Short mmCIF file of C-alpha atoms and ligand atoms in Angstrom, two decimals:
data_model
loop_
_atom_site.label_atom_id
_atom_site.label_comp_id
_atom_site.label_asym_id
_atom_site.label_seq_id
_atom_site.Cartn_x
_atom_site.Cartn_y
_atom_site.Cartn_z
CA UNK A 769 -76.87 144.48 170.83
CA UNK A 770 -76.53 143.61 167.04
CA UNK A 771 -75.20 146.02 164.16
CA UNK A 772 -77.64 149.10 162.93
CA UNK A 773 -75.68 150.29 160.19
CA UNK A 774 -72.44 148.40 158.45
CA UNK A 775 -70.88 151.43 157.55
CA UNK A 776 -71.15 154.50 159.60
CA UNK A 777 -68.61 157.93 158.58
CA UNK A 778 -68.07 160.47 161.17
CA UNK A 779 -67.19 164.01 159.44
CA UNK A 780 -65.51 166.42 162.12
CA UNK A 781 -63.33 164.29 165.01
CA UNK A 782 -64.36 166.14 168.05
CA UNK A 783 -65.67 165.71 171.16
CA UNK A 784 -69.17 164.54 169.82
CA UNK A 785 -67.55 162.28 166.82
CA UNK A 786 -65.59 160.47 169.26
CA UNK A 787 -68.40 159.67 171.99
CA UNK A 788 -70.18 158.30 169.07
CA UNK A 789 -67.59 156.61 168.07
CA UNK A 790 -66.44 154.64 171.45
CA UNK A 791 -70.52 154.91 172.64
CA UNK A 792 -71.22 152.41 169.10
CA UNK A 793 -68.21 150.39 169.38
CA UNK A 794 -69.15 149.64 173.45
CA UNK A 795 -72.39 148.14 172.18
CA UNK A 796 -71.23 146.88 168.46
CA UNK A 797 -73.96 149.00 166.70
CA UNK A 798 -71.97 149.40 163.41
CA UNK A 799 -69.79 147.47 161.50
CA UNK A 800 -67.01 150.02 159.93
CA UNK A 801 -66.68 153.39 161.38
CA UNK A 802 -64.54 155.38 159.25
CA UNK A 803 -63.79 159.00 160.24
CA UNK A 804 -62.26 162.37 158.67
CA UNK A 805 -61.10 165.57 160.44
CA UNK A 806 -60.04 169.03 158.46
CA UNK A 807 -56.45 169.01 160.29
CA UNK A 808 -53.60 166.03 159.75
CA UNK A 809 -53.29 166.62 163.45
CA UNK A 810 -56.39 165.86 164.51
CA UNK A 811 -56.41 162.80 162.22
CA UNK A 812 -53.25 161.76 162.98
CA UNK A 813 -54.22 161.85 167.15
CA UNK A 814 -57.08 159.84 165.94
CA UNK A 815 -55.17 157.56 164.47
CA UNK A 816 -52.53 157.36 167.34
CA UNK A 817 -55.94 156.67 169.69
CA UNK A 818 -57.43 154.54 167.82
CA UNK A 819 -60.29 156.46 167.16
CA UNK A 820 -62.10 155.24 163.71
CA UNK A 821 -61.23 151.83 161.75
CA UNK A 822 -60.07 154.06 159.45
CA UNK A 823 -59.30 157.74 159.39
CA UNK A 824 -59.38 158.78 156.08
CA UNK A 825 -57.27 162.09 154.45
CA UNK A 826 -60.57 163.16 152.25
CA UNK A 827 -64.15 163.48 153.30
CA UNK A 828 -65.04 161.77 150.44
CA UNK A 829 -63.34 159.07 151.02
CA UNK A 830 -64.55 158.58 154.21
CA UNK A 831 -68.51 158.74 153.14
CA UNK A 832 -67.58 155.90 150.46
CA UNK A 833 -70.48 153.09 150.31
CA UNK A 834 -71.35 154.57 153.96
CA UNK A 835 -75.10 153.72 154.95
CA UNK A 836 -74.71 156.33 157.87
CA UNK A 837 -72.99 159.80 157.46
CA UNK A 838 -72.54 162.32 160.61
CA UNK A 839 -71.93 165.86 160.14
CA UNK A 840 -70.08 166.22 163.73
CA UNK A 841 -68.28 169.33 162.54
CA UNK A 842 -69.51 173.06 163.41
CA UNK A 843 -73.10 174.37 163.03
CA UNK A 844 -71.33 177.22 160.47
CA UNK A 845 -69.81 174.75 158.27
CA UNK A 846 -72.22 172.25 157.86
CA UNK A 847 -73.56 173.41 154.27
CA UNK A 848 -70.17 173.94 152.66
CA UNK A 849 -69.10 170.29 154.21
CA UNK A 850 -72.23 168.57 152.56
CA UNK A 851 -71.39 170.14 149.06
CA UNK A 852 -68.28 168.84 149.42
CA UNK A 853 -69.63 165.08 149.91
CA UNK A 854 -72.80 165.16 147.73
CA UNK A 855 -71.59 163.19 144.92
CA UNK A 856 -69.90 160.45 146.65
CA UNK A 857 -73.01 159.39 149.13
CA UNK A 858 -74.51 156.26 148.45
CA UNK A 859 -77.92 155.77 147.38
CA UNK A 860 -80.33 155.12 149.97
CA UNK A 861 -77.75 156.23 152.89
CA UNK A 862 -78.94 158.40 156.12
CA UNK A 863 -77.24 161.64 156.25
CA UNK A 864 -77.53 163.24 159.56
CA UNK A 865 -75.48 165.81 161.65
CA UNK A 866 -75.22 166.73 165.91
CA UNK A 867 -75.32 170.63 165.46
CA UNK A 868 -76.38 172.35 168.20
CA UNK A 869 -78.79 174.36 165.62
CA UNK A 870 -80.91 172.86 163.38
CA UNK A 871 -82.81 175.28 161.11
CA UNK A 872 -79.98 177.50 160.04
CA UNK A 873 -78.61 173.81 159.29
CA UNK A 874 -81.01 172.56 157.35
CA UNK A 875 -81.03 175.27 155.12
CA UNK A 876 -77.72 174.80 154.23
CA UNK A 877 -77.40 171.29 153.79
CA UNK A 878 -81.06 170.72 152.09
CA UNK A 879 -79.75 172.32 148.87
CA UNK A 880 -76.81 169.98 148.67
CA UNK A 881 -78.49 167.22 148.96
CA UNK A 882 -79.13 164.39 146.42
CA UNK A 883 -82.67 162.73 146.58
CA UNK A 884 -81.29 159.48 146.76
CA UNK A 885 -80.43 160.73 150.20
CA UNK A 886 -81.98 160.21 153.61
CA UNK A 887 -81.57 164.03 155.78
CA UNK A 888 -82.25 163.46 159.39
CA UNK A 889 -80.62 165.73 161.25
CA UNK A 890 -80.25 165.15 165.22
CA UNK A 891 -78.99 166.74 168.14
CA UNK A 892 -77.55 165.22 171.21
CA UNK A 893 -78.56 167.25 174.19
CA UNK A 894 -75.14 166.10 176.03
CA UNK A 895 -71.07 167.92 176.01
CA UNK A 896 -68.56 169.18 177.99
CA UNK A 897 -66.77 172.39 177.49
CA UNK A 898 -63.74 169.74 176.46
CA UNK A 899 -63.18 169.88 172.89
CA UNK A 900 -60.92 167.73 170.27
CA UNK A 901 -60.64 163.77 169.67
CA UNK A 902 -59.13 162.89 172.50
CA UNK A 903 -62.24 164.80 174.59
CA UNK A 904 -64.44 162.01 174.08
CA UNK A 905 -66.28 158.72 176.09
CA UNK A 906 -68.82 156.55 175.57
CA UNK A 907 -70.97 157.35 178.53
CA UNK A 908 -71.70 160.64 177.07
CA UNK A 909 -74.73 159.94 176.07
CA UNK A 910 -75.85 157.38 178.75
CA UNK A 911 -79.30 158.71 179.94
CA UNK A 912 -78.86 162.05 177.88
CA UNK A 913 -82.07 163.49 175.01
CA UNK A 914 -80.99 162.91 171.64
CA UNK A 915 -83.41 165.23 169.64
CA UNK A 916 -84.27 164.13 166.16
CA UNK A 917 -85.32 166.60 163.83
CA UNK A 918 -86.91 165.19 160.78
CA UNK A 919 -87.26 167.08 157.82
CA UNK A 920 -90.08 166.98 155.36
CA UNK A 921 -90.43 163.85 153.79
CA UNK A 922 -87.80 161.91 156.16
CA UNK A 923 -88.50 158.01 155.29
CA UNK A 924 -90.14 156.38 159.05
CA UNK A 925 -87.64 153.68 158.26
CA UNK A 926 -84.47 155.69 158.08
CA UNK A 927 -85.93 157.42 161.09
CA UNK A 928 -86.48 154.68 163.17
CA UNK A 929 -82.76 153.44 162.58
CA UNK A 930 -81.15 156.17 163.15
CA UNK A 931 -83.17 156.69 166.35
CA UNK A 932 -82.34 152.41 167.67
CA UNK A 933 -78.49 153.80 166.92
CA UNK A 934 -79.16 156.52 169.26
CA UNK A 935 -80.87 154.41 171.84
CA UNK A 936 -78.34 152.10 171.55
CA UNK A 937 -75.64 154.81 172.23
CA UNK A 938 -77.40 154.97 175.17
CA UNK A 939 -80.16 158.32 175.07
CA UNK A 940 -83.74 159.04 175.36
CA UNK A 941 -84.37 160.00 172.09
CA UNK A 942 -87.67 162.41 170.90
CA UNK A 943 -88.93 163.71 167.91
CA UNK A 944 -88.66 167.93 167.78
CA UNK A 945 -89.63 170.61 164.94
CA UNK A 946 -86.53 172.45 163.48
CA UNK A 947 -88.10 176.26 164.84
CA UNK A 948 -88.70 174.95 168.34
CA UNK A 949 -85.73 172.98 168.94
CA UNK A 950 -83.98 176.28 168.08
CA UNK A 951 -86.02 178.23 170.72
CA UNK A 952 -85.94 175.35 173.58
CA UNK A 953 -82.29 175.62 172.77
CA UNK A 954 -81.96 179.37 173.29
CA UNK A 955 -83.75 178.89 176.69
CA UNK A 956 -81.85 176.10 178.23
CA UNK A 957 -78.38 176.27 176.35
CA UNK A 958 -77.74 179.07 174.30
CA UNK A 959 -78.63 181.81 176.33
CA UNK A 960 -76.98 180.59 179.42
CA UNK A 961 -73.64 180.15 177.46
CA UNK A 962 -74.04 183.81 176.64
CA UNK A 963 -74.53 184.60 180.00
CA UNK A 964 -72.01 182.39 181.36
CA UNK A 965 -69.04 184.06 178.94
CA UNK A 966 -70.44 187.71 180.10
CA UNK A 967 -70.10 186.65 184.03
CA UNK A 968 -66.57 185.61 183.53
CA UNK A 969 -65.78 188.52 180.87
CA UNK A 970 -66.95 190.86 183.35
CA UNK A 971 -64.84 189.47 186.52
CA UNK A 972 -62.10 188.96 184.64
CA UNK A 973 -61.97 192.93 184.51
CA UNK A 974 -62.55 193.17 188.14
CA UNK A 975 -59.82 190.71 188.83
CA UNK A 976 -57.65 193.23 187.99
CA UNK A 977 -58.89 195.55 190.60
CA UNK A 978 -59.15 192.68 193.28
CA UNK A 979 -55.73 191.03 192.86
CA UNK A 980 -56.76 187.18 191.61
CA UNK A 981 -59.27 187.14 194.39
CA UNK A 982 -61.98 185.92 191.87
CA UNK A 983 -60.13 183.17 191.31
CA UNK A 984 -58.98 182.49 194.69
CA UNK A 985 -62.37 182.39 196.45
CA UNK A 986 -64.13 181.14 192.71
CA UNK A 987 -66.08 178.34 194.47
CA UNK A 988 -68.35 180.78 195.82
CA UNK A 989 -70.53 180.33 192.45
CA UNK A 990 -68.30 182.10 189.76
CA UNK A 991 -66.55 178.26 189.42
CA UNK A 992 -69.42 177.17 187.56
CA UNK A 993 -69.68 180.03 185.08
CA UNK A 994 -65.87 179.15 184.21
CA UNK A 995 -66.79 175.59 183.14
CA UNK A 996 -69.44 177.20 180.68
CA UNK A 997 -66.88 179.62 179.42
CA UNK A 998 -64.37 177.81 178.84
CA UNK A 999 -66.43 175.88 175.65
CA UNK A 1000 -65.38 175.97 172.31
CA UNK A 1001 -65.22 179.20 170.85
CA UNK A 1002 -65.72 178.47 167.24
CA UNK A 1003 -68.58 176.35 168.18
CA UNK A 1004 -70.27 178.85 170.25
CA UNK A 1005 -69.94 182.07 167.93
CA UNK A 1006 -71.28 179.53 165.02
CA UNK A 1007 -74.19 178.81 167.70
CA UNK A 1008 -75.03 182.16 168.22
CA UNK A 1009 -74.47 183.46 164.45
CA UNK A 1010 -77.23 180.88 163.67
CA UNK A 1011 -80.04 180.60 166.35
CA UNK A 1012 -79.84 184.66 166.21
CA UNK A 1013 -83.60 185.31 166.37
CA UNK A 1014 -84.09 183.01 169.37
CA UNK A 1015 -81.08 183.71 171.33
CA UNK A 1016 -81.80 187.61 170.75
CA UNK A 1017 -85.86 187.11 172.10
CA UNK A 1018 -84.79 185.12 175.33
CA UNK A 1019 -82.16 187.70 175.95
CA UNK A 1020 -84.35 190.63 175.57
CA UNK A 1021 -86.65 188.47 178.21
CA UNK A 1022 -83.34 188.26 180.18
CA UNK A 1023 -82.72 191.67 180.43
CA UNK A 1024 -86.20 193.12 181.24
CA UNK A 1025 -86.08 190.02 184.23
CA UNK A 1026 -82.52 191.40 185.41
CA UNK A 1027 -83.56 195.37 185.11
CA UNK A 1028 -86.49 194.12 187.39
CA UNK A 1029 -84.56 191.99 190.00
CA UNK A 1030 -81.75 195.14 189.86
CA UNK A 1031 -85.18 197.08 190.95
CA UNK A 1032 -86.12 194.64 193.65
CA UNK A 1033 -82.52 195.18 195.30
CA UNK A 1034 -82.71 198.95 194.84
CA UNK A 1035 -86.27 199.36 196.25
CA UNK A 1036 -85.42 196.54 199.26
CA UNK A 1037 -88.28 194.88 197.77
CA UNK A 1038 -87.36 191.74 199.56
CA UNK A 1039 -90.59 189.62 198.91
CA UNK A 1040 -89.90 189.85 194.91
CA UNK A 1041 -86.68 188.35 195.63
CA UNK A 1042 -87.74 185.35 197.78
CA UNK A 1043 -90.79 184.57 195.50
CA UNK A 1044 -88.33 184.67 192.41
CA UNK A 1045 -85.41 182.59 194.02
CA UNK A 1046 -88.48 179.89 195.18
CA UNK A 1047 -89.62 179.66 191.85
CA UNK A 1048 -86.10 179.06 190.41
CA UNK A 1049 -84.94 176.47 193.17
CA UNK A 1050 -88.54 174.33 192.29
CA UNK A 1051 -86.93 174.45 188.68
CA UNK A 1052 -84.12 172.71 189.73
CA UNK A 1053 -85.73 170.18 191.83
CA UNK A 1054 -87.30 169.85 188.60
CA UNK A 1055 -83.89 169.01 186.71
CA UNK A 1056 -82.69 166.56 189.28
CA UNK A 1057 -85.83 164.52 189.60
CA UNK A 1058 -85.86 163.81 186.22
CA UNK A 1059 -82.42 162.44 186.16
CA UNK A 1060 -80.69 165.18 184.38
CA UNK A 1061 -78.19 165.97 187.23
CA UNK A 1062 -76.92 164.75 190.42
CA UNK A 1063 -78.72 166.03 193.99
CA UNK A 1064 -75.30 165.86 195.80
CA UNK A 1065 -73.77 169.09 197.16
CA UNK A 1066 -71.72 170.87 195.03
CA UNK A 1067 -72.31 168.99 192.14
CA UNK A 1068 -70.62 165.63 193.68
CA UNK A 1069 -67.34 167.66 193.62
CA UNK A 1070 -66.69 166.35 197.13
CA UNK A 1071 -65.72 168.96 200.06
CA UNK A 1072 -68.68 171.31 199.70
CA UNK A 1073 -66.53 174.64 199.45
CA UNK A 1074 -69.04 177.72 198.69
P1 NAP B 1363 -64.95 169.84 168.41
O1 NAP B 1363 -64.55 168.93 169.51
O2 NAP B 1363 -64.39 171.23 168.40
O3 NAP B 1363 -64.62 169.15 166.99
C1 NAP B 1363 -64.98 169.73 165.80
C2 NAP B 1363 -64.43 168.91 164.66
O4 NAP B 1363 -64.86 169.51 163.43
C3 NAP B 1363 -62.93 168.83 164.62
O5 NAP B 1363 -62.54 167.53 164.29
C4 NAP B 1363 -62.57 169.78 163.48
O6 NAP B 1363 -61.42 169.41 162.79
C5 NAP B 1363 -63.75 169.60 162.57
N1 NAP B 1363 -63.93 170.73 161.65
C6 NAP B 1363 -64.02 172.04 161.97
N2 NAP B 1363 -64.22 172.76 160.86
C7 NAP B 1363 -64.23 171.88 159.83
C8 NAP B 1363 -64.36 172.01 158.43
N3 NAP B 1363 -64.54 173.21 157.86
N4 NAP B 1363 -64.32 170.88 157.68
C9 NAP B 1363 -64.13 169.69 158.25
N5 NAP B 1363 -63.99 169.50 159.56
C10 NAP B 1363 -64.03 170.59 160.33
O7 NAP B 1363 -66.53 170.01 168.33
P2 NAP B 1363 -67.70 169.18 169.05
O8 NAP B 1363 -67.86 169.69 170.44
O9 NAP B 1363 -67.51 167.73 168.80
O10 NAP B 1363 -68.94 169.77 168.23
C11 NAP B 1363 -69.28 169.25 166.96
C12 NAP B 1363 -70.73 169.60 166.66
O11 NAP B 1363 -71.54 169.10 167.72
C13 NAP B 1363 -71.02 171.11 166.59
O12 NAP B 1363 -71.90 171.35 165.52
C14 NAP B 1363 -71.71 171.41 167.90
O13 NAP B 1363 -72.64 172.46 167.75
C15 NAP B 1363 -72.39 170.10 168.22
N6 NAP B 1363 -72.59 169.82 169.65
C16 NAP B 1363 -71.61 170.09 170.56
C17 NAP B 1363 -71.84 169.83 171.91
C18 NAP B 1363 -70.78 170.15 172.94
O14 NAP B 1363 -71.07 170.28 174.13
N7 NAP B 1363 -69.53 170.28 172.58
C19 NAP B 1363 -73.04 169.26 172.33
C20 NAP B 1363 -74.02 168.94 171.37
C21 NAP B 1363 -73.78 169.23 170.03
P3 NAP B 1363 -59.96 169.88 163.26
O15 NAP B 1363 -59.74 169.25 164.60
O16 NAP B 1363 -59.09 169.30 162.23
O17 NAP B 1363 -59.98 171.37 163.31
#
């Protein structure tokens, strides 16, 4: 595959910065790729790992004569970043960003921004609860949705590169509006994050009681919450301090669901139950026939053990 953009500049050197950055160098889709992290430990790992052609000690820097910037730092710092960087983008350069939020972030970067500037912000529908440079790999991405979220005005052009890069990075990639992005997000990531930490907040009181048992006999289901909440905390109360209205509708929709299924086992109402846990298992069948996760047992981990 040839080069999209001859100078790409990843801000933030996390987990998503350095997918991108091994997923473009696997295919040769930019030329440079210079990188800048807040911490002289994270840029110094970076530069121990050889993450970046160059990992710069300013943001500014870093965006220098860049045709492709990529905010890859958290959803809450976003606007503050881009004020920092405003002056030194080129002309004509794409600035985009992988928050996991996208209207709370476009009203903090669009006031920033110089109009000599391309905005197209993006979100890769892909992570682990592994954080840091040294978290990423360049399969991340392979088969994953990016979701591009152009803003008013965004030039087709701009948008059309930065969605090859993407493609070439490996994803599906699909155009989304800023408000529904935020609300698809709520229902299929946010919300079960939330969910997720509360499970393992609230059996890590019981473990107490029950002597490490939760952990000893985890595979039983709670295992899987774990993974969840163990992701980054600064990521995920920036998540949830800016997709507030969505997050707090599907929860409320949550709750009334859970008050009613807590009925269902109180009343011995048996045939609620089955119907609900039929329609859920059809949803994924759903999941894994459109390639989005494996069919094996236990997730592929092997010995099935629940
Ligand atoms: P990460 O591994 O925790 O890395 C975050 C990076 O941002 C670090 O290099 C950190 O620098 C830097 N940073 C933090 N605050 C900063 C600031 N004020 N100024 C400059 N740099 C700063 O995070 P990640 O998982 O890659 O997530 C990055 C973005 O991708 C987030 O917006 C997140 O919502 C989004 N996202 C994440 C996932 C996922 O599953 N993880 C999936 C899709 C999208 P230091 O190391 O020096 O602190």
């Amino acid at each position: 595959m040839s080069v999209i953009y001859n100078r790409v500049a990843l801000i933030g050197l996390g987990l998503i910065a350095s997918s991108m950055f091994w997923a473009m160098k696997r295919k040769g889709l930019a030329g440079e790729i210079t990188g800048y992290a807040r911490s002289a430990e994270t840029r110094d790992t970076a530069r121990r790992i050889g993450l970046c052609d160059r990992v710069c000690d300013t943001a500014n820097e870093a965006v220098q004569d860049a045709d492709l910037v990529v905010l890859c730092v958290p959803v809450g710092v976003m606007g503050s970043v881009v004020a920092g960087i405003a002056d030194d983008l080129k002309p004509g350069a794409t600035l985009s960003d992988v928050g996991s939020v996208k209207r709370d972030v476009i009203d903090n970067v669009s006031p920033h921004l110089p109009d000599h500037v391309h905005f197209i912000p993006g979100h890769p529908i892909a992570g682990t609860e592994h954080s840091g440079p040294e978290a990423g790999f360049a399969e991340l991405f392979d088969n994953r949705w990016l979701l591009l979220v152009p803003v008013e005005g965004s030039d087709p052009k701009a948008v059309a590169q930065l969605r090859a890069l993407w493609e070439g990075m490996g994803s599906n990639v699909e155009e989304m509006e800023a408000d529904h992005h935020d609300l698809v997000l709520a229902v299929t990531s946010h919300a079960p994050h939330l969910i997720a930490y509360t499970m393992v907040g609230v059996a890590d009181d019981l473990r107490r009681v029950t002597d490490s048992e939760v952990i000893k006999y985890s595979a039983a289901g709670f295992r899987d919450f774990t993974r969840i909440a163990a992701s980054d905390p600064t990521m995920w109360r920036d998540v949830f301090l800016t997709n507030k209205d969505a997050t707090l509708e599907i929860l409320g929709r949550f709750t009334e669901e859970l008050f009613a299924l807590q009925r269902a086992i109180r009343t011995g109402d048996g045939e609620h139950l089955h119907d609900y846990f039929t329609r859920t298992r059809a949803i994924r069948r759903g999941i894994i026939e459109a390639g989005q996760d494996t069919d094996a047992p236990d997730f592929g981990r092997g010995k099935a053990s629940s």
